[in-house]
PDB file of C-alpha atoms in Angstrom:
ATOM      1  CA  GLN A   1       0.061  -0.281  -0.061  1.00 95.00           C
ATOM      2  CA  VAL A   2       1.207   3.262  -0.841  1.00 96.00           C
ATOM      3  CA  GLN A   3       2.764   5.167   2.532  1.00 97.00           C
ATOM      4  CA  LEU A   4       4.451   8.202   2.877  1.00 98.00           C
ATOM      5  CA  GLN A   5       6.470   8.315   6.006  1.00 98.00           C
ATOM      6  CA  GLN A   6       7.281  11.664   7.300  1.00 98.00           C
ATOM      7  CA  SER A   7      10.376  12.392   9.868  1.00 97.00           C
ATOM      8  CA  GLY A   8       9.470  13.572  13.389  1.00 98.00           C
ATOM      9  CA  ALA A   9       8.788  16.642  15.254  1.00 98.00           C
ATOM     10  CA  GLU A  10      11.713  19.445  15.284  1.00 97.00           C
ATOM     11  CA  LEU A  11      12.160  22.020  17.636  1.00 98.00           C
ATOM     12  CA  ALA A  12      14.661  24.623  16.393  1.00 98.00           C
ATOM     13  CA  LYS A  13      15.762  28.396  17.103  1.00 97.00           C
ATOM     14  CA  PRO A  14      15.470  31.183  15.328  1.00 98.00           C
ATOM     15  CA  GLY A  15      17.438  32.115  12.367  1.00 97.00           C
ATOM     16  CA  SER A  16      18.115  28.367  11.697  1.00 98.00           C
ATOM     17  CA  SER A  17      17.579  25.866   8.899  1.00 98.00           C
ATOM     18  CA  VAL A  18      15.395  22.149   9.424  1.00 98.00           C
ATOM     19  CA  LYS A  19      15.263  19.403   6.798  1.00 98.00           C
ATOM     20  CA  ILE A  20      12.151  17.340   6.615  1.00 98.00           C
ATOM     21  CA  SER A  21      11.958  14.071   4.475  1.00 98.00           C
ATOM     22  CA  CYS A  22       9.303  12.163   3.505  1.00 98.00           C
ATOM     23  CA  LYS A  23       9.981   8.963   2.852  1.00 98.00           C
ATOM     24  CA  ALA A  24       7.453   7.059   0.123  1.00 98.00           C
ATOM     25  CA  SER A  25       6.627   3.219  -0.245  1.00 98.00           C
ATOM     26  CA  GLY A  26       4.444   0.649  -2.751  1.00 97.00           C
ATOM     27  CA  TYR A  27       4.723   2.295  -5.417  1.00 97.00           C
ATOM     28  CA  THR A  28       7.141   3.537  -8.215  1.00 97.00           C
ATOM     29  CA  PHE A  29       8.582   6.695  -6.287  1.00 97.00           C
ATOM     30  CA  THR A  30       9.738   8.597  -9.560  1.00 97.00           C
ATOM     31  CA  SER A  31       6.319   8.028 -11.199  1.00 97.00           C
ATOM     32  CA  TYR A  32       4.569  11.097  -9.069  1.00 97.00           C
ATOM     33  CA  TYR A  33       5.614  14.295  -7.830  1.00 97.00           C
ATOM     34  CA  ILE A  34       5.885  15.354  -4.240  1.00 98.00           C
ATOM     35  CA  SER A  35       3.835  18.700  -2.680  1.00 97.00           C
ATOM     36  CA  TRP A  36       4.259  20.257  -0.087  1.00 98.00           C
ATOM     37  CA  ILE A  37       1.884  22.081   2.265  1.00 98.00           C
ATOM     38  CA  LYS A  38       1.942  24.216   5.214  1.00 98.00           C
ATOM     39  CA  GLN A  39      -1.071  24.331   7.978  1.00 98.00           C
ATOM     40  CA  THR A  40      -1.365  26.521  10.517  1.00 95.00           C
ATOM     41  CA  THR A  41      -3.991  27.389  12.732  1.00 84.00           C
ATOM     42  CA  GLY A  42      -4.198  31.020  11.656  1.00 82.00           C
ATOM     43  CA  GLN A  43      -3.413  30.581   7.693  1.00 84.00           C
ATOM     44  CA  GLY A  44      -5.182  27.313   7.002  1.00 90.00           C
ATOM     45  CA  LEU A  45      -3.401  24.979   4.288  1.00 96.00           C
ATOM     46  CA  GLU A  46      -0.723  26.802   1.809  1.00 97.00           C
ATOM     47  CA  TYR A  47       0.951  25.088  -1.517  1.00 96.00           C
ATOM     48  CA  ILE A  48       4.671  25.458  -0.628  1.00 98.00           C
ATOM     49  CA  GLY A  49       5.153  24.120  -3.590  1.00 97.00           C
ATOM     50  CA  TYR A  50       6.378  20.636  -5.729  1.00 97.00           C
ATOM     51  CA  ILE A  51       9.051  18.638  -6.973  1.00 98.00           C
ATOM     52  CA  ASN A  52       9.117  16.152 -10.031  1.00 97.00           C
ATOM     53  CA  THR A  53      10.693  13.442  -8.365  1.00 97.00           C
ATOM     54  CA  GLY A  54      12.066  11.991 -11.511  1.00 96.00           C
ATOM     55  CA  SER A  55      14.080  15.079 -13.146  1.00 96.00           C
ATOM     56  CA  GLY A  56      14.292  17.158  -9.328  1.00 96.00           C
ATOM     57  CA  GLY A  57      12.558  20.069 -11.481  1.00 97.00           C
ATOM     58  CA  THR A  58      10.600  22.391  -8.663  1.00 97.00           C
ATOM     59  CA  ASN A  59       7.719  24.428  -8.774  1.00 96.00           C
ATOM     60  CA  TYR A  60       7.294  26.880  -5.738  1.00 97.00           C
ATOM     61  CA  ASN A  61       4.607  28.993  -4.647  1.00 97.00           C
ATOM     62  CA  GLU A  62       5.834  32.385  -4.691  1.00 97.00           C
ATOM     63  CA  LYS A  63       5.772  33.168  -1.043  1.00 97.00           C
ATOM     64  CA  PHE A  64       7.839  30.341   0.038  1.00 97.00           C
ATOM     65  CA  LYS A  65      10.782  30.530  -2.668  1.00 97.00           C
ATOM     66  CA  GLY A  66      13.851  31.705  -0.368  1.00 96.00           C
ATOM     67  CA  LYS A  67      12.547  29.941   2.598  1.00 98.00           C
ATOM     68  CA  ALA A  68      11.620  26.275   1.276  1.00 98.00           C
ATOM     69  CA  THR A  69      14.339  24.146  -1.047  1.00 98.00           C
ATOM     70  CA  LEU A  70      12.862  20.619  -2.056  1.00 98.00           C
ATOM     71  CA  THR A  71      15.021  17.790  -2.913  1.00 98.00           C
ATOM     72  CA  VAL A  72      14.734  14.286  -3.733  1.00 98.00           C
ATOM     73  CA  ASP A  73      16.608  10.950  -3.582  1.00 98.00           C
ATOM     74  CA  LYS A  74      15.492   8.862  -5.529  1.00 97.00           C
ATOM     75  CA  SER A  75      18.047   6.343  -4.235  1.00 97.00           C
ATOM     76  CA  SER A  76      15.777   6.067  -1.062  1.00 97.00           C
ATOM     77  CA  SER A  77      12.217   7.081  -2.407  1.00 98.00           C
ATOM     78  CA  THR A  78      12.826  10.142  -0.193  1.00 98.00           C
ATOM     79  CA  ALA A  79      11.328  13.729  -0.943  1.00 98.00           C
ATOM     80  CA  PHE A  80      13.081  16.702   1.567  1.00 98.00           C
ATOM     81  CA  MET A  81      12.401  20.210   2.362  1.00 98.00           C
ATOM     82  CA  GLN A  82      14.664  22.292   3.972  1.00 98.00           C
ATOM     83  CA  LEU A  83      13.372  25.720   5.635  1.00 98.00           C
ATOM     84  CA  SER A  84      15.918  28.293   6.296  1.00 98.00           C
ATOM     85  CA  SER A  85      15.853  31.087   8.155  1.00 98.00           C
ATOM     86  CA  LEU A  86      13.471  30.251  10.578  1.00 98.00           C
ATOM     87  CA  THR A  87      11.371  32.478  11.911  1.00 97.00           C
ATOM     88  CA  PRO A  88       8.343  31.929  14.627  1.00 96.00           C
ATOM     89  CA  ASP A  89       5.786  32.206  11.545  1.00 96.00           C
ATOM     90  CA  ASP A  90       6.996  28.884   9.717  1.00 97.00           C
ATOM     91  CA  SER A  91       5.904  27.063  12.819  1.00 97.00           C
ATOM     92  CA  ALA A  92       3.302  25.015  11.434  1.00 97.00           C
ATOM     93  CA  VAL A  93       2.512  21.170  10.842  1.00 98.00           C
ATOM     94  CA  TYR A  94       3.880  20.432   7.391  1.00 98.00           C
ATOM     95  CA  TYR A  95       2.640  17.488   4.845  1.00 98.00           C
ATOM     96  CA  CYS A  96       4.027  15.736   1.991  1.00 98.00           C
ATOM     97  CA  ALA A  97       1.705  14.595  -0.525  1.00 98.00           C
ATOM     98  CA  ARG A  98       1.597  12.343  -3.621  1.00 97.00           C
ATOM     99  CA  GLY A  99       0.630  14.135  -6.665  1.00 93.00           C
ATOM    100  CA  ALA A 100       1.120  17.721  -8.284  1.00 91.00           C
ATOM    101  CA  ALA A 101      -2.908  18.545  -8.765  1.00 88.00           C
ATOM    102  CA  ILE A 102      -4.568  15.331  -7.467  1.00 87.00           C
ATOM    103  CA  ARG A 103      -3.365  14.824  -3.555  1.00 91.00           C
ATOM    104  CA  ALA A 104      -4.383  11.280  -3.081  1.00 90.00           C
ATOM    105  CA  TYR A 105      -1.837  10.251  -0.816  1.00 96.00           C
ATOM    106  CA  TRP A 106      -0.272  12.807   2.564  1.00 97.00           C
ATOM    107  CA  GLY A 107       2.030  11.866   4.804  1.00 98.00           C
ATOM    108  CA  GLN A 108       1.350  12.172   8.408  1.00 98.00           C
ATOM    109  CA  GLY A 109       2.524  15.466   8.857  1.00 98.00           C
ATOM    110  CA  THR A 110       5.562  17.269  10.680  1.00 98.00           C
ATOM    111  CA  LEU A 111       5.658  19.454  13.145  1.00 98.00           C
ATOM    112  CA  VAL A 112       8.174  22.249  13.645  1.00 98.00           C
ATOM    113  CA  THR A 113       8.154  24.998  16.390  1.00 97.00           C
ATOM    114  CA  VAL A 114      10.410  27.067  16.342  1.00 97.00           C
ATOM    115  CA  SER A 115      11.640  29.113  19.414  1.00 96.00           C
ATOM    116  CA  SER A 116      14.409  30.528  21.697  1.00 93.00           C
TER     117      SER A 116
ATOM    118  CA  ASP B   1      -3.853  34.222  -5.918  1.00 96.00           C
ATOM    119  CA  VAL B   2      -6.959  32.851  -6.551  1.00 98.00           C
ATOM    120  CA  VAL B   3      -9.069  33.286  -3.805  1.00 98.00           C
ATOM    121  CA  LEU B   4     -11.873  30.189  -2.661  1.00 98.00           C
ATOM    122  CA  THR B   5     -14.448  31.071  -0.297  1.00 98.00           C
ATOM    123  CA  GLN B   6     -16.239  28.413   1.122  1.00 98.00           C
ATOM    124  CA  THR B   7     -19.687  28.785   3.073  1.00 97.00           C
ATOM    125  CA  PRO B   8     -21.119  28.038   5.048  1.00 97.00           C
ATOM    126  CA  PRO B   9     -18.042  27.932   7.739  1.00 97.00           C
ATOM    127  CA  THR B  10     -19.865  25.886   9.992  1.00 97.00           C
ATOM    128  CA  LEU B  11     -22.456  23.109   9.677  1.00 97.00           C
ATOM    129  CA  SER B  12     -24.354  21.228  12.226  1.00 96.00           C
ATOM    130  CA  ALA B  13     -25.750  18.076  11.191  1.00 96.00           C
ATOM    131  CA  THR B  14     -27.679  15.158  12.420  1.00 96.00           C
ATOM    132  CA  ILE B  15     -26.735  11.409  11.487  1.00 96.00           C
ATOM    133  CA  GLY B  16     -28.377  10.866   8.131  1.00 96.00           C
ATOM    134  CA  GLN B  17     -29.379  14.219   7.419  1.00 97.00           C
ATOM    135  CA  SER B  18     -27.681  15.441   3.888  1.00 97.00           C
ATOM    136  CA  VAL B  19     -26.026  18.420   3.878  1.00 98.00           C
ATOM    137  CA  SER B  20     -24.132  20.438   1.233  1.00 98.00           C
ATOM    138  CA  ILE B  21     -20.838  22.977   1.207  1.00 98.00           C
ATOM    139  CA  SER B  22     -20.537  25.245  -1.057  1.00 98.00           C
ATOM    140  CA  CYS B  23     -16.738  26.736  -2.415  1.00 98.00           C
ATOM    141  CA  ARG B  24     -16.867  29.769  -4.793  1.00 98.00           C
ATOM    142  CA  SER B  25     -13.588  30.699  -6.981  1.00 98.00           C
ATOM    143  CA  SER B  26     -12.327  34.014  -7.631  1.00 98.00           C
ATOM    144  CA  GLN B  27     -11.398  32.758 -10.973  1.00 97.00           C
ATOM    145  CA  SER B  28     -12.941  30.158 -13.362  1.00 98.00           C
ATOM    146  CA  LEU B  29     -10.958  26.715 -12.609  1.00 98.00           C
ATOM    147  CA  LEU B  30     -11.682  25.808 -16.219  1.00 98.00           C
ATOM    148  CA  HIS B  31      -7.848  24.619 -17.337  1.00 96.00           C
ATOM    149  CA  SER B  32      -6.515  25.227 -20.889  1.00 96.00           C
ATOM    150  CA  ASN B  33      -6.428  21.349 -21.394  1.00 96.00           C
ATOM    151  CA  GLY B  34     -10.496  21.224 -20.597  1.00 96.00           C
ATOM    152  CA  ASN B  35     -10.007  19.964 -17.308  1.00 96.00           C
ATOM    153  CA  THR B  36     -11.004  21.217 -13.634  1.00 97.00           C
ATOM    154  CA  TYR B  37      -8.812  21.373 -11.304  1.00 97.00           C
ATOM    155  CA  LEU B  38     -11.166  21.342  -7.935  1.00 98.00           C
ATOM    156  CA  ASN B  39     -10.943  18.789  -5.275  1.00 98.00           C
ATOM    157  CA  TRP B  40     -12.431  18.120  -1.985  1.00 98.00           C
ATOM    158  CA  LEU B  41     -10.522  16.899   0.848  1.00 97.00           C
ATOM    159  CA  LEU B  42     -11.866  15.601   4.707  1.00 98.00           C
ATOM    160  CA  GLN B  43      -9.727  16.219   7.537  1.00 97.00           C
ATOM    161  CA  ARG B  44     -10.677  14.614  10.723  1.00 95.00           C
ATOM    162  CA  PRO B  45      -9.314  15.583  14.207  1.00 92.00           C
ATOM    163  CA  GLY B  46      -5.448  14.783  14.491  1.00 92.00           C
ATOM    164  CA  GLN B  47      -5.088  13.585  10.959  1.00 96.00           C
ATOM    165  CA  PRO B  48      -3.553  14.643   7.740  1.00 96.00           C
ATOM    166  CA  PRO B  49      -6.488  15.841   4.982  1.00 96.00           C
ATOM    167  CA  GLN B  50      -7.939  13.070   2.797  1.00 96.00           C
ATOM    168  CA  LEU B  51      -8.941  13.341  -0.689  1.00 97.00           C
ATOM    169  CA  LEU B  52     -12.184  12.680  -1.007  1.00 98.00           C
ATOM    170  CA  ILE B  53     -13.245  14.161  -5.056  1.00 98.00           C
ATOM    171  CA  TYR B  54     -10.921  15.301  -7.872  1.00 97.00           C
ATOM    172  CA  LEU B  55     -11.811  16.899 -10.764  1.00 97.00           C
ATOM    173  CA  VAL B  56     -15.121  18.408  -9.508  1.00 98.00           C
ATOM    174  CA  SER B  57     -16.623  15.341  -9.466  1.00 98.00           C
ATOM    175  CA  ARG B  58     -14.685  11.909  -9.260  1.00 98.00           C
ATOM    176  CA  LEU B  59     -15.020   9.977  -6.600  1.00 97.00           C
ATOM    177  CA  GLU B  60     -11.371   9.001  -4.968  1.00 96.00           C
ATOM    178  CA  SER B  61     -11.008   5.369  -4.758  1.00 95.00           C
ATOM    179  CA  GLY B  62     -12.471   3.894  -1.433  1.00 95.00           C
ATOM    180  CA  VAL B  63     -14.572   7.129  -0.467  1.00 97.00           C
ATOM    181  CA  PRO B  64     -18.216   6.260   0.171  1.00 97.00           C
ATOM    182  CA  ASN B  65     -20.568   7.228  -3.090  1.00 96.00           C
ATOM    183  CA  ARG B  66     -22.738   9.482  -0.120  1.00 97.00           C
ATOM    184  CA  PHE B  67     -20.041  12.380  -1.140  1.00 98.00           C
ATOM    185  CA  SER B  68     -20.614  13.581  -4.800  1.00 98.00           C
ATOM    186  CA  GLY B  69     -19.019  16.678  -6.013  1.00 98.00           C
ATOM    187  CA  SER B  70     -21.154  19.277  -8.702  1.00 98.00           C
ATOM    188  CA  GLY B  71     -20.126  22.960 -10.479  1.00 98.00           C
ATOM    189  CA  SER B  72     -18.240  24.221 -13.127  1.00 97.00           C
ATOM    190  CA  GLY B  73     -16.424  27.301 -13.717  1.00 97.00           C
ATOM    191  CA  THR B  74     -16.130  29.344 -10.113  1.00 98.00           C
ATOM    192  CA  ASP B  75     -19.194  27.463  -7.858  1.00 98.00           C
ATOM    193  CA  PHE B  76     -18.633  24.000  -6.993  1.00 98.00           C
ATOM    194  CA  THR B  77     -20.723  22.322  -4.233  1.00 98.00           C
ATOM    195  CA  LEU B  78     -20.000  18.747  -1.680  1.00 98.00           C
ATOM    196  CA  LYS B  79     -22.790  16.898  -0.849  1.00 98.00           C
ATOM    197  CA  ILE B  80     -22.861  14.581   1.745  1.00 98.00           C
ATOM    198  CA  SER B  81     -25.979  11.922   1.344  1.00 97.00           C
ATOM    199  CA  GLY B  82     -27.051  10.896   4.924  1.00 96.00           C
ATOM    200  CA  VAL B  83     -24.015  12.387   6.864  1.00 97.00           C
ATOM    201  CA  GLU B  84     -22.417   9.580   9.120  1.00 96.00           C
ATOM    202  CA  ALA B  85     -20.666   9.660  12.564  1.00 94.00           C
ATOM    203  CA  GLU B  86     -17.237   9.383  10.641  1.00 95.00           C
ATOM    204  CA  ASP B  87     -17.938  12.196   8.039  1.00 96.00           C
ATOM    205  CA  LEU B  88     -17.358  15.057  11.023  1.00 95.00           C
ATOM    206  CA  GLY B  89     -13.714  16.780  10.561  1.00 96.00           C
ATOM    207  CA  VAL B  90     -13.186  19.668   8.495  1.00 97.00           C
ATOM    208  CA  TYR B  91     -13.902  19.685   5.079  1.00 98.00           C
ATOM    209  CA  TYR B  92     -11.154  21.991   2.268  1.00 98.00           C
ATOM    210  CA  CYS B  93     -11.547  22.526  -1.550  1.00 98.00           C
ATOM    211  CA  VAL B  94      -8.517  23.049  -3.076  1.00 98.00           C
ATOM    212  CA  GLN B  95      -8.165  24.129  -6.503  1.00 98.00           C
ATOM    213  CA  SER B  96      -4.623  23.403  -8.842  1.00 96.00           C
ATOM    214  CA  THR B  97      -5.997  25.343 -12.245  1.00 97.00           C
ATOM    215  CA  HIS B  98      -3.889  28.509 -11.412  1.00 97.00           C
ATOM    216  CA  ALA B  99      -0.418  28.925  -9.582  1.00 94.00           C
ATOM    217  CA  PRO B 100      -0.119  29.269  -6.358  1.00 95.00           C
ATOM    218  CA  HIS B 101      -2.157  26.426  -5.675  1.00 96.00           C
ATOM    219  CA  THR B 102      -5.049  27.486  -3.262  1.00 97.00           C
ATOM    220  CA  PHE B 103      -7.318  26.034  -0.450  1.00 97.00           C
ATOM    221  CA  GLY B 104     -10.116  27.333   0.843  1.00 98.00           C
ATOM    222  CA  ALA B 105     -10.526  28.108   4.516  1.00 97.00           C
ATOM    223  CA  GLY B 106     -12.270  24.787   5.823  1.00 97.00           C
ATOM    224  CA  THR B 107     -16.127  23.930   6.578  1.00 98.00           C
ATOM    225  CA  LYS B 108     -16.388  21.980   9.755  1.00 97.00           C
ATOM    226  CA  LEU B 109     -18.919  19.878   9.890  1.00 97.00           C
ATOM    227  CA  GLU B 110     -19.764  18.798  13.306  1.00 96.00           C
ATOM    228  CA  LEU B 111     -23.224  17.508  15.183  1.00 88.00           C
ATOM    229  CA  LYS B 112     -26.280  18.837  16.343  1.00 87.00           C
TER     230      LYS B 112
END
């Protein structure tokens, strides 16, 4: 069965970076893009971007350019999202999902808390 | 960015009642390729979102057929024909026609 297993919760200091992973199983990794979505209580769900898992090509929401960097490791069927120059506004649950336009499978979410 | 306006924000229903949620878009969601990328998600408490409906009206595999989607252009509706306890949670519409993809603010379905 299709599964997306995300890495565990992160507690980070302002100004630092974190790298979240999303390990896919149960399907051919390079056959589907991986999307990333941010969820906060105040802003709801926000689309960050997606990555072509075959070519590594990316598409970002302008709002997250410079904040998020999407990469993949095909050898381990894992997608990554690095968040840089963290501020308290980056505190959120981050989800990976399979697909760019129709996201049928989601990871369980990774809680990122930014606090000094 | 495309704004998706969902109404109502909260919906109280009894088990067995039929309910509808509206999602109105600030722009037509008809893509130049002929598809309309409007999907519906359900997020139960403590869970990630789950895809219910894609391309306006196509039922995702494994989703009960009491869920149905309809609409075109800028006006879309999700209907639940006979609410069950497991349907409680927050419903979101999401569009993937225009960049950046955007989500509605959600409709919380609760028991009356």
